[in-house]
Each structure stands twice: as C-alpha cells, then as structure tokens.
PDB file of C-alpha atoms in Angstrom:
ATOM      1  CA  UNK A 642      46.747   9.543 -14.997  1.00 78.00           C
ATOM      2  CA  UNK A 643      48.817  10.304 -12.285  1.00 85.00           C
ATOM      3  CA  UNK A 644      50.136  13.681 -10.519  1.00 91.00           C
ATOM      4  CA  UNK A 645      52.490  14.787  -8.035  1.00 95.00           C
ATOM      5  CA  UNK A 646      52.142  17.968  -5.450  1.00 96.00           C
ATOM      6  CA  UNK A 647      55.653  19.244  -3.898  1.00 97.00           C
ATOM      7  CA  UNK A 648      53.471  21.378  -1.052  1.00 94.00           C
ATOM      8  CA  UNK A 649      56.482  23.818  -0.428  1.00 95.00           C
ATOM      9  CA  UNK A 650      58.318  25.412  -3.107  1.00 95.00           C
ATOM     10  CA  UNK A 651      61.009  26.215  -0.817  1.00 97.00           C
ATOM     11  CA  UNK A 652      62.022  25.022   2.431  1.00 97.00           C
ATOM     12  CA  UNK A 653      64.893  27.083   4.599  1.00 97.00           C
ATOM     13  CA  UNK A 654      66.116  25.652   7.594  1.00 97.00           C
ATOM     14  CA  UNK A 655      69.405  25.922   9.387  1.00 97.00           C
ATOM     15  CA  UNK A 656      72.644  23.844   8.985  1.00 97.00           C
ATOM     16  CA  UNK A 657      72.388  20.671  11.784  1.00 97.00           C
ATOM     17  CA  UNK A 658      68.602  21.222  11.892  1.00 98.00           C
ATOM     18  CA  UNK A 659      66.062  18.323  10.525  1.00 98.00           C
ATOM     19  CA  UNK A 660      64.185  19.052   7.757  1.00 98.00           C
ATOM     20  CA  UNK A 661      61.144  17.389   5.661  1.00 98.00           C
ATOM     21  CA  UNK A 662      60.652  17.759   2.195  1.00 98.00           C
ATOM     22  CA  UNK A 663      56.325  16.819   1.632  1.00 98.00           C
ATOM     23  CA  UNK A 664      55.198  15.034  -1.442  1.00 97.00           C
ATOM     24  CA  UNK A 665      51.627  14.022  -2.620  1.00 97.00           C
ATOM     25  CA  UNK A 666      50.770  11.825  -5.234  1.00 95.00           C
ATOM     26  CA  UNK A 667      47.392  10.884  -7.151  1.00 92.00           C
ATOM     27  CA  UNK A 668      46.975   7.999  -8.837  1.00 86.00           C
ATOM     28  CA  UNK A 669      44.144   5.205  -9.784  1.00 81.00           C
ATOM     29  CA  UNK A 670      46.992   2.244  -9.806  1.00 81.00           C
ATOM     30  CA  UNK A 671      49.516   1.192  -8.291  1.00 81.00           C
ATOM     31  CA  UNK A 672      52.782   3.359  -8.222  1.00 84.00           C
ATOM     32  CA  UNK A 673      56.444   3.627  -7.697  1.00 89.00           C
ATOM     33  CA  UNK A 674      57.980   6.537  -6.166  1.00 92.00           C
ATOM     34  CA  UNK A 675      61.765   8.619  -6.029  1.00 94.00           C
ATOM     35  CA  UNK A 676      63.345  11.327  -4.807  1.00 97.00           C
ATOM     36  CA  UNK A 677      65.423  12.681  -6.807  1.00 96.00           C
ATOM     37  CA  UNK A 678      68.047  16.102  -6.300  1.00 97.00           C
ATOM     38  CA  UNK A 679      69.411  18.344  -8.453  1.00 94.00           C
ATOM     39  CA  UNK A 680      72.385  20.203  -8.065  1.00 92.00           C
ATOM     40  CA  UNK A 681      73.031  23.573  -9.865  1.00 86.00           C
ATOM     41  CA  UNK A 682      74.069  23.556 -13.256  1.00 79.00           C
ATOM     42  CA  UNK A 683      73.710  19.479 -13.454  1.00 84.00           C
ATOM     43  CA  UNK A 684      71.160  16.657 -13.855  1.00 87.00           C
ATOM     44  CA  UNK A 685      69.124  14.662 -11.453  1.00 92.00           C
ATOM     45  CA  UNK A 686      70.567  11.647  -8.907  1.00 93.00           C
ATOM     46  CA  UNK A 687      68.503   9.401  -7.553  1.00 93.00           C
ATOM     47  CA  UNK A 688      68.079   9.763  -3.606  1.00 95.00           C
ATOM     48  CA  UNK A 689      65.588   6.797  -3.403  1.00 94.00           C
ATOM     49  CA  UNK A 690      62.787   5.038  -4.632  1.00 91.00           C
ATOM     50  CA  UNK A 691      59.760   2.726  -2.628  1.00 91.00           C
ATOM     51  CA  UNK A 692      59.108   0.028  -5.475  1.00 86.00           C
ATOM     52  CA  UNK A 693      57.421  -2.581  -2.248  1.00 83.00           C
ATOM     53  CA  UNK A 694      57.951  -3.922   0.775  1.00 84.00           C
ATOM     54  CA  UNK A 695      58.605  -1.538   3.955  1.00 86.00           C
ATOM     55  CA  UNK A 696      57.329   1.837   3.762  1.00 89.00           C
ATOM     56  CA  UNK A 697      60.530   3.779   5.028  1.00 95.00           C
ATOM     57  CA  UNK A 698      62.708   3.651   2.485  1.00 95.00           C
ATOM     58  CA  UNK A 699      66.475   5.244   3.356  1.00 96.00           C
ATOM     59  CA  UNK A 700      68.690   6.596   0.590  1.00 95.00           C
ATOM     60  CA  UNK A 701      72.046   8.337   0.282  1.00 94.00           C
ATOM     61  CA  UNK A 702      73.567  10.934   1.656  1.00 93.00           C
ATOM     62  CA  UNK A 703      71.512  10.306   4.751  1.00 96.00           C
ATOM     63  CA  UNK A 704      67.878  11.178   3.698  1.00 97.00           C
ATOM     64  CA  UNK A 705      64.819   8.726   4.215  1.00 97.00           C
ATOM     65  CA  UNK A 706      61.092   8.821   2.614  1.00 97.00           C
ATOM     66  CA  UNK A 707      58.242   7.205   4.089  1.00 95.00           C
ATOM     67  CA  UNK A 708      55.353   5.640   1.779  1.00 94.00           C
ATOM     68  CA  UNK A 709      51.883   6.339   3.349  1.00 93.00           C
ATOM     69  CA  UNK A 710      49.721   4.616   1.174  1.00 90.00           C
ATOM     70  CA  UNK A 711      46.307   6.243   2.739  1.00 91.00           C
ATOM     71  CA  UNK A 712      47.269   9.624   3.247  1.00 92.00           C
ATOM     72  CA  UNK A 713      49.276   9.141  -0.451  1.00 93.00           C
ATOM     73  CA  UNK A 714      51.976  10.847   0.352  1.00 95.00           C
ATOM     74  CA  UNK A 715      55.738  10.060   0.353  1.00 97.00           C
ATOM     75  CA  UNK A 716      57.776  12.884   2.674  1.00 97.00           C
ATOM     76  CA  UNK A 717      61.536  12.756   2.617  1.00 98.00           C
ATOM     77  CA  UNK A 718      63.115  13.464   5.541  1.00 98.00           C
ATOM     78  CA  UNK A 719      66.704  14.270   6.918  1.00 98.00           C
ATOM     79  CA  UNK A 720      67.520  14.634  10.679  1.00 97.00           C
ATOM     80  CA  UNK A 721      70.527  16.685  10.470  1.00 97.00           C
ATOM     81  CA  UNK A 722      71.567  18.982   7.432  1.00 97.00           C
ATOM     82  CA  UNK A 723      74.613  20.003   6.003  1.00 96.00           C
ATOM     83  CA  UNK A 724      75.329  23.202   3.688  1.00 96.00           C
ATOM     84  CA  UNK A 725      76.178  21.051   0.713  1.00 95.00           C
ATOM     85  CA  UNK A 726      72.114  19.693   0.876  1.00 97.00           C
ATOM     86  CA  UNK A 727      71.437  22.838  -0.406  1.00 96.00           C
ATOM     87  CA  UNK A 728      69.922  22.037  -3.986  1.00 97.00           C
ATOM     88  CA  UNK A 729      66.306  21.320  -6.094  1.00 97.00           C
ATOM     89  CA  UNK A 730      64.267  18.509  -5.039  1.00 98.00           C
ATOM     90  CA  UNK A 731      62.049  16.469  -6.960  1.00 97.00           C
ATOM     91  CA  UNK A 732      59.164  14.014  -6.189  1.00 97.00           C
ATOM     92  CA  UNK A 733      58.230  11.637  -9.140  1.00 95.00           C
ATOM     93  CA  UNK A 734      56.123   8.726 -10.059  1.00 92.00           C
ATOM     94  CA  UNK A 735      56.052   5.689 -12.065  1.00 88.00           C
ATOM     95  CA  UNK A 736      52.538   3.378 -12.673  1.00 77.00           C
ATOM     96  CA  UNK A 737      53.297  -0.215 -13.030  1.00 64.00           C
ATOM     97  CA  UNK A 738      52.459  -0.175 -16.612  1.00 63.00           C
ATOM     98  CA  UNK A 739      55.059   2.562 -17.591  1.00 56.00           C
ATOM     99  CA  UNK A 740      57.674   1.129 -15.116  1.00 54.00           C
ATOM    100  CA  UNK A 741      58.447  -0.946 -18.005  1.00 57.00           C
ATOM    101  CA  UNK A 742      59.198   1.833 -20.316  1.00 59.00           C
ATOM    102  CA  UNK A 743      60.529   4.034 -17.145  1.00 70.00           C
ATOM    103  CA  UNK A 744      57.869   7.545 -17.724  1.00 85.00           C
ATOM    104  CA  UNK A 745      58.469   9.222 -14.723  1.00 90.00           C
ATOM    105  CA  UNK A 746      56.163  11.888 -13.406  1.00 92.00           C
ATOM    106  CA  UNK A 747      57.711  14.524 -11.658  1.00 95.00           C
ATOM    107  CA  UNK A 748      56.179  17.745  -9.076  1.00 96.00           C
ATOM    108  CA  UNK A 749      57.399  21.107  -9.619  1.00 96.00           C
ATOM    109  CA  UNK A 750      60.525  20.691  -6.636  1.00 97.00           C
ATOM    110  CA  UNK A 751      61.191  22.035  -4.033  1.00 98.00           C
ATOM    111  CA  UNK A 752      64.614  24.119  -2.729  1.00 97.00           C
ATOM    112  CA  UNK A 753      66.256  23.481   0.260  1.00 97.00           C
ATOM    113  CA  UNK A 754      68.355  26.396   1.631  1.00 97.00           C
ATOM    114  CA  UNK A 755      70.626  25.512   4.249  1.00 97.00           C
ATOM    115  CA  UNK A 756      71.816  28.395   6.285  1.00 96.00           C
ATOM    116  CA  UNK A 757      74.683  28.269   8.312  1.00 95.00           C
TER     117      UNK A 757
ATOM    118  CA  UNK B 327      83.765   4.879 -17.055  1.00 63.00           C
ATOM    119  CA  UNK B 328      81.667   7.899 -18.788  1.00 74.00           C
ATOM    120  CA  UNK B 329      78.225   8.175 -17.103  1.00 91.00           C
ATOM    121  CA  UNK B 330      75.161  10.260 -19.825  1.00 94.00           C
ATOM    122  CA  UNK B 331      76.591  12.777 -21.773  1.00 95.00           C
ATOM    123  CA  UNK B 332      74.822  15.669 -23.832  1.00 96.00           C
ATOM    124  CA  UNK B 333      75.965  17.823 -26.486  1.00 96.00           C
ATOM    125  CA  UNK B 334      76.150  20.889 -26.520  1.00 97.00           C
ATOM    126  CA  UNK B 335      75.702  22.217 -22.986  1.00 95.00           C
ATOM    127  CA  UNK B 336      74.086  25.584 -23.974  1.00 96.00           C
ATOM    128  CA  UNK B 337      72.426  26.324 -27.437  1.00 96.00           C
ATOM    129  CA  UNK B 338      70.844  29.675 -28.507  1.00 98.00           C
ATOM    130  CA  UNK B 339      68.258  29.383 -31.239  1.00 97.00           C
ATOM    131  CA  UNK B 340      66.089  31.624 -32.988  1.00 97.00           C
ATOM    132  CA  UNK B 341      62.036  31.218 -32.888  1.00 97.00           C
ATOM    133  CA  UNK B 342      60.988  29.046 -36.273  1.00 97.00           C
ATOM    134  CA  UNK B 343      64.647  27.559 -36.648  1.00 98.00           C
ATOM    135  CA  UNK B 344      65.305  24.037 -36.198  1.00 98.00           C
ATOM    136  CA  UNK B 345      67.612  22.158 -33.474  1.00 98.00           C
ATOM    137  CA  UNK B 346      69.113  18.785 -32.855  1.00 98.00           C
ATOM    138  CA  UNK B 347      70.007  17.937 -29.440  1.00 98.00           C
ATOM    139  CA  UNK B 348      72.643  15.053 -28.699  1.00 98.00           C
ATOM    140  CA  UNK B 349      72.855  12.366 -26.004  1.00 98.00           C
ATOM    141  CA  UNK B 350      75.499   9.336 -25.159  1.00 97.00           C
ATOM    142  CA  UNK B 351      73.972   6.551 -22.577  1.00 96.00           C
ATOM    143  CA  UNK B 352      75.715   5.809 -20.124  1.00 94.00           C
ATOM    144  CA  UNK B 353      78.189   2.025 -21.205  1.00 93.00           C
ATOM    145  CA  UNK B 354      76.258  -0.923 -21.606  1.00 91.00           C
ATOM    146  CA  UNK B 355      72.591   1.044 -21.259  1.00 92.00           C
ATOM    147  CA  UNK B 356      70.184   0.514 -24.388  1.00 92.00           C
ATOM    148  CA  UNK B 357      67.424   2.456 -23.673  1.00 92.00           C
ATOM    149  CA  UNK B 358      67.387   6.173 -24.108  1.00 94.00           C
ATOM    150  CA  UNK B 359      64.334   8.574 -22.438  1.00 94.00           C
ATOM    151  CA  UNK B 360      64.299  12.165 -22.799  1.00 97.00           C
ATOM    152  CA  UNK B 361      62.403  14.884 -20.318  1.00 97.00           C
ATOM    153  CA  UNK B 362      62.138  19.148 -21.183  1.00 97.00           C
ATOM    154  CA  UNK B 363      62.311  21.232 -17.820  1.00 95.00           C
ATOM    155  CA  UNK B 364      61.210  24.130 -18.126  1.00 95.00           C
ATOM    156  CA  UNK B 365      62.471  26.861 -15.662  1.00 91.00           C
ATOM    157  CA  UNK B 366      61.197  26.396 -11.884  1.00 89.00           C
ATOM    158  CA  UNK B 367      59.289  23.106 -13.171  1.00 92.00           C
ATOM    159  CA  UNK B 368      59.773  19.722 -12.486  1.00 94.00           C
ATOM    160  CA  UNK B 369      61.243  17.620 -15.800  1.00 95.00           C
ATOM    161  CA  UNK B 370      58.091  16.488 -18.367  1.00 96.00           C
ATOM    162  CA  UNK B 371      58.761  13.396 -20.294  1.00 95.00           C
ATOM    163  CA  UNK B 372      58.807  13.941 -23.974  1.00 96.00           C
ATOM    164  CA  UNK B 373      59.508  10.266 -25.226  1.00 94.00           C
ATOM    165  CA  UNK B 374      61.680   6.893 -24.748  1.00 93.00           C
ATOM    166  CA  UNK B 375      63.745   4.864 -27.238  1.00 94.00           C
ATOM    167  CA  UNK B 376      64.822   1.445 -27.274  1.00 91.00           C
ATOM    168  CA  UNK B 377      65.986  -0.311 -29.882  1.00 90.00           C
ATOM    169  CA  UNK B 378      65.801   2.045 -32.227  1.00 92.00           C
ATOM    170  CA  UNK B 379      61.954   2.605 -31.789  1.00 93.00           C
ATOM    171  CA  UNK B 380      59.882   5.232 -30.078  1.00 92.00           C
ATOM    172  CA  UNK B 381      58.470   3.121 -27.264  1.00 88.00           C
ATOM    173  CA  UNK B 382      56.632   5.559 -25.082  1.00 88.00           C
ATOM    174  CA  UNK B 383      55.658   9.412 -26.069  1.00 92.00           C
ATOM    175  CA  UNK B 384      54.347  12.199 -23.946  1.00 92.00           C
ATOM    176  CA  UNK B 385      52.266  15.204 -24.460  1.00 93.00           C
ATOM    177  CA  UNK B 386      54.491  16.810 -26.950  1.00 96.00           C
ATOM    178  CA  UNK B 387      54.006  17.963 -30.623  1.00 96.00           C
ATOM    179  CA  UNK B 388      54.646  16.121 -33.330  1.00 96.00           C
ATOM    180  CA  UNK B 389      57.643  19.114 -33.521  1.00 97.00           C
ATOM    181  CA  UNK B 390      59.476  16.889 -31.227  1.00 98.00           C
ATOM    182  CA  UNK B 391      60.939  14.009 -32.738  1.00 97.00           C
ATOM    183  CA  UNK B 392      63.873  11.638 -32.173  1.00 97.00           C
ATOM    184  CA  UNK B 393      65.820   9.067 -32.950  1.00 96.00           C
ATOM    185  CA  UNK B 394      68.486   6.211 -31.306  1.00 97.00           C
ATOM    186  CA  UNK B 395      71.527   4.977 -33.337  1.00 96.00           C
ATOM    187  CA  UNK B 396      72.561   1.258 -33.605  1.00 96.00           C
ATOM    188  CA  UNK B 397      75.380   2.193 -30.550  1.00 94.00           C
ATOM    189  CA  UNK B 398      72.669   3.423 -28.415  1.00 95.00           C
ATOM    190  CA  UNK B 399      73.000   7.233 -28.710  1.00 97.00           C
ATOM    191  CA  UNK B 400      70.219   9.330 -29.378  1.00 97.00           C
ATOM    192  CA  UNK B 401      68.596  12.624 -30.559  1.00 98.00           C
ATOM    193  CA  UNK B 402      66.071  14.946 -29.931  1.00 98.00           C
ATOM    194  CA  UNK B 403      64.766  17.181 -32.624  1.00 98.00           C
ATOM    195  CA  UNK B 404      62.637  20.279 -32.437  1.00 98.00           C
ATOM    196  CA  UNK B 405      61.784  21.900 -34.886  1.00 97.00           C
ATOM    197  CA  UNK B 406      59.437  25.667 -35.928  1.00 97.00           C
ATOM    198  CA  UNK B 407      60.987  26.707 -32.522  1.00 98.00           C
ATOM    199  CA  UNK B 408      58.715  28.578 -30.520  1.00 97.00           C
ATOM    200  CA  UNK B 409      60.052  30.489 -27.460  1.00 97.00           C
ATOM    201  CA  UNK B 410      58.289  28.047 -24.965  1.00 96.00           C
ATOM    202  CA  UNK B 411      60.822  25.687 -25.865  1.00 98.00           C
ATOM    203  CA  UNK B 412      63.312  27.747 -24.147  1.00 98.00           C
ATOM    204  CA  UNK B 413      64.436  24.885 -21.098  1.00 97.00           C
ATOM    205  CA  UNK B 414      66.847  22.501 -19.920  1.00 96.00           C
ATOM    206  CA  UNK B 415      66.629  19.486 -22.138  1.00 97.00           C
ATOM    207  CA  UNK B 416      67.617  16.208 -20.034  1.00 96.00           C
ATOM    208  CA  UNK B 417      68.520  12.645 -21.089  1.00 96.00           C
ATOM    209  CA  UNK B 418      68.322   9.626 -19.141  1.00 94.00           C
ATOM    210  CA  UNK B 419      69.842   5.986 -19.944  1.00 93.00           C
ATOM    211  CA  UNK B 420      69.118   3.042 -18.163  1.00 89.00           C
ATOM    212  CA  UNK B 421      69.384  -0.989 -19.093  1.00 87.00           C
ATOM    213  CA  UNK B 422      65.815  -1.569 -19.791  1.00 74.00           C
ATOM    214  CA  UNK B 423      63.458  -1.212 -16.965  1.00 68.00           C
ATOM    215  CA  UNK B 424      66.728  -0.788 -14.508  1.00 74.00           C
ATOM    216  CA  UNK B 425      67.766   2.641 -12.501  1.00 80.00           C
ATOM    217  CA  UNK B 426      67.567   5.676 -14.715  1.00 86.00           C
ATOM    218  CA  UNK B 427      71.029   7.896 -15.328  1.00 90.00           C
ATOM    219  CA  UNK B 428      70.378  11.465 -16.293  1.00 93.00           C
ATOM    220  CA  UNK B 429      72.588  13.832 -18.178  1.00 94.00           C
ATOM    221  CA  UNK B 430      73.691  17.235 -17.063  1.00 93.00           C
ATOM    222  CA  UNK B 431      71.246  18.880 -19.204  1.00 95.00           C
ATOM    223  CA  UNK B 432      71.291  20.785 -22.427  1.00 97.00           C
ATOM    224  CA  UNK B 433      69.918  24.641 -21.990  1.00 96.00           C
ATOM    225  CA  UNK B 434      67.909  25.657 -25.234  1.00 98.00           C
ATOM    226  CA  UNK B 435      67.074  29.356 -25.459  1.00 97.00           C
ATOM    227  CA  UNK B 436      64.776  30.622 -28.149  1.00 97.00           C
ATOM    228  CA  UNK B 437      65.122  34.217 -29.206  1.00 96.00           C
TER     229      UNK B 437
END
C-alpha cells in the first residue's frame, strides 16, 4: 500500500519570496506522483506529475517538483510567489498497477499563505 | 466546451436519509472516478467507473454505491447517512488512463 506525508500543514511566506512545499511518499512499487492545488470553493488542477525520465519536473503557473527516489520524496518548489498562489496543496500517488484505473493517493495538503 | 460538472453544489441531509450525488465528465471522457474529502483532509478515493462497471473500489462501505450511464455520467449514492459523511464529494473524468479532470465539488452536510 502506499502513503503520502505533506510535512507542513501550512506554509506562510511573503509575496516575491521562494517557497517549498515537502512531500514524502511510501511505497513497495513503483509510483507516479502530482501536485495538485485547490482553490477555495473549487476542485483540484493538476500542477504536475513525474511519470519517468528526469527528476525535475516543471509545471504551470511557474512551480517545479523534484523526484528523489532515495530520500522518497517529491518537494515542489516556486522561486518567486504571487498573492493569487495562495490556496490548498496536495501531494498524491499512483502505483503502476492502479495507473490503469487512475486511484490516486493523496496527503492531507498543505496551505500556502502569501502575504503581501 | 464544459469541463466536470456536479450537481447540486451544496446538499443538506439528515443522519439515516439517503442521497444521490450527480456528475457530467468532461466531452469525450469515458471513465468516471469519484474521491470524499473530508474537511482539512486530502481527497480518499471511493471508486472508478468505466463502461458502466465498477472497476476499482476503495475503503468505503458497501453504503456507497454508484453507477455510470450509457453517455458517461455518473452517480454516487450514500445511503443510512451517518454524520461522518459530512464532506466535499469530488468527481474526476479522464479518457481512460489519460490526465484526470476534477469537478468543483459537491458539499454534503449531515444533520
């Protein structure tokens, strides 16, 4: 079975500043991994995802994760935020097997607060 | 072009009632999946359809149930309603094993 650990609940940082979001995963296979936000009062949009190949992975908006197979973790970082990044964040896996059926195992989130 | 859609937004049940929760796939998707988040959690899968067949189910009571129509849309059934099924009920679409869509949620909340 797999699992996923969000470390910080919620992360405040200032407008312009860089921030990292830290995920964890556990797993006995293979997996794939997202990043997915949530906006208030709507559903979730995929940031990115590491399916193979090179472990930095950049998404939209600006925001980049980085696969670290040995430590199993899969951080998402921005350099420079804006007010409208404020929203819920959420880590989630995928094993190979229920790729094909598209299960996705998600942490608990974590909220960014951008202050101006 | 219309991306996931859920009906209704908000829904206020009582505990031991029964509720049907609605959800359009985004066009030319065929496989439905549906996840319960409860407050401050992340989204728990509760089961996927595709062609009209449960393909994948998780930890959830036989309570929750579902279905998917010949057009693709789908529902999610609860029923004896207990108040820990007070959440945000998502749906996601996706072609197959492709990028998943999700809805804007429906928000249960069981008096």
């Amino acid at each position: 079975a797999q699992s996923v650990t969000q470390l910080d609940s919620q992360v405040p940082v200032f407008e312009e500043a860089p921030v990292e979001l830290r995920c964890n995963y556990s797993s006995s296979v293979s997996v794939y991994l997202f990043w997915y936000v949530q906006y208030p009062n709507q559903g979730l949009q995929l940031l990115l995802k590491y399916l193979s190949g090179s472990t930095l992975v950049k998404g939209i908006n600006g925001f980049e994760a980085e696969f670290n197979k040995s430590q199993t973790s899969f951080h998402l970082r921005k350099p420079s935020v804006h007010i409208s990044d404020t929203a819920e964040y959420f880590c989630a896996v995928s094993d190979l097997l229920s790729s094909n059926t598209g299960k996705l195992i998600f942490g608990q989130g974590t909220t960014l607060q951008v202050k101006p | 072009d219309a991306g996931v859609t859920q009906s209704p937004t908000h829904l206020i049940k009582t505990r031991g009632q029964q509720v049907t929760l609605r959800c359009s796939p985004k066009s030319g998707h065929d496989t439905v999946s549906w996840y319960q988040q409860a407050l401050g959690q992340g989204p728990q899968f509760i089961f996927q359809y595709y062609e009209e067949e449960e393909r994948q189910r998780g930890n959830f009571p036989d309570r929750f149930s579902g279905h998917q129509f010949p057009n693709y849309s789908s529902e999610l059934n609860v029923n004896a309603l207990l108040l820990g099924d007070s959440a945000l009920y998502l749906c996601a679409s996706s072609l197959r094993q492709s990028k998943q869509y999700f809805g804007p949620g429906t928000r249960l909340t069981v008096l």
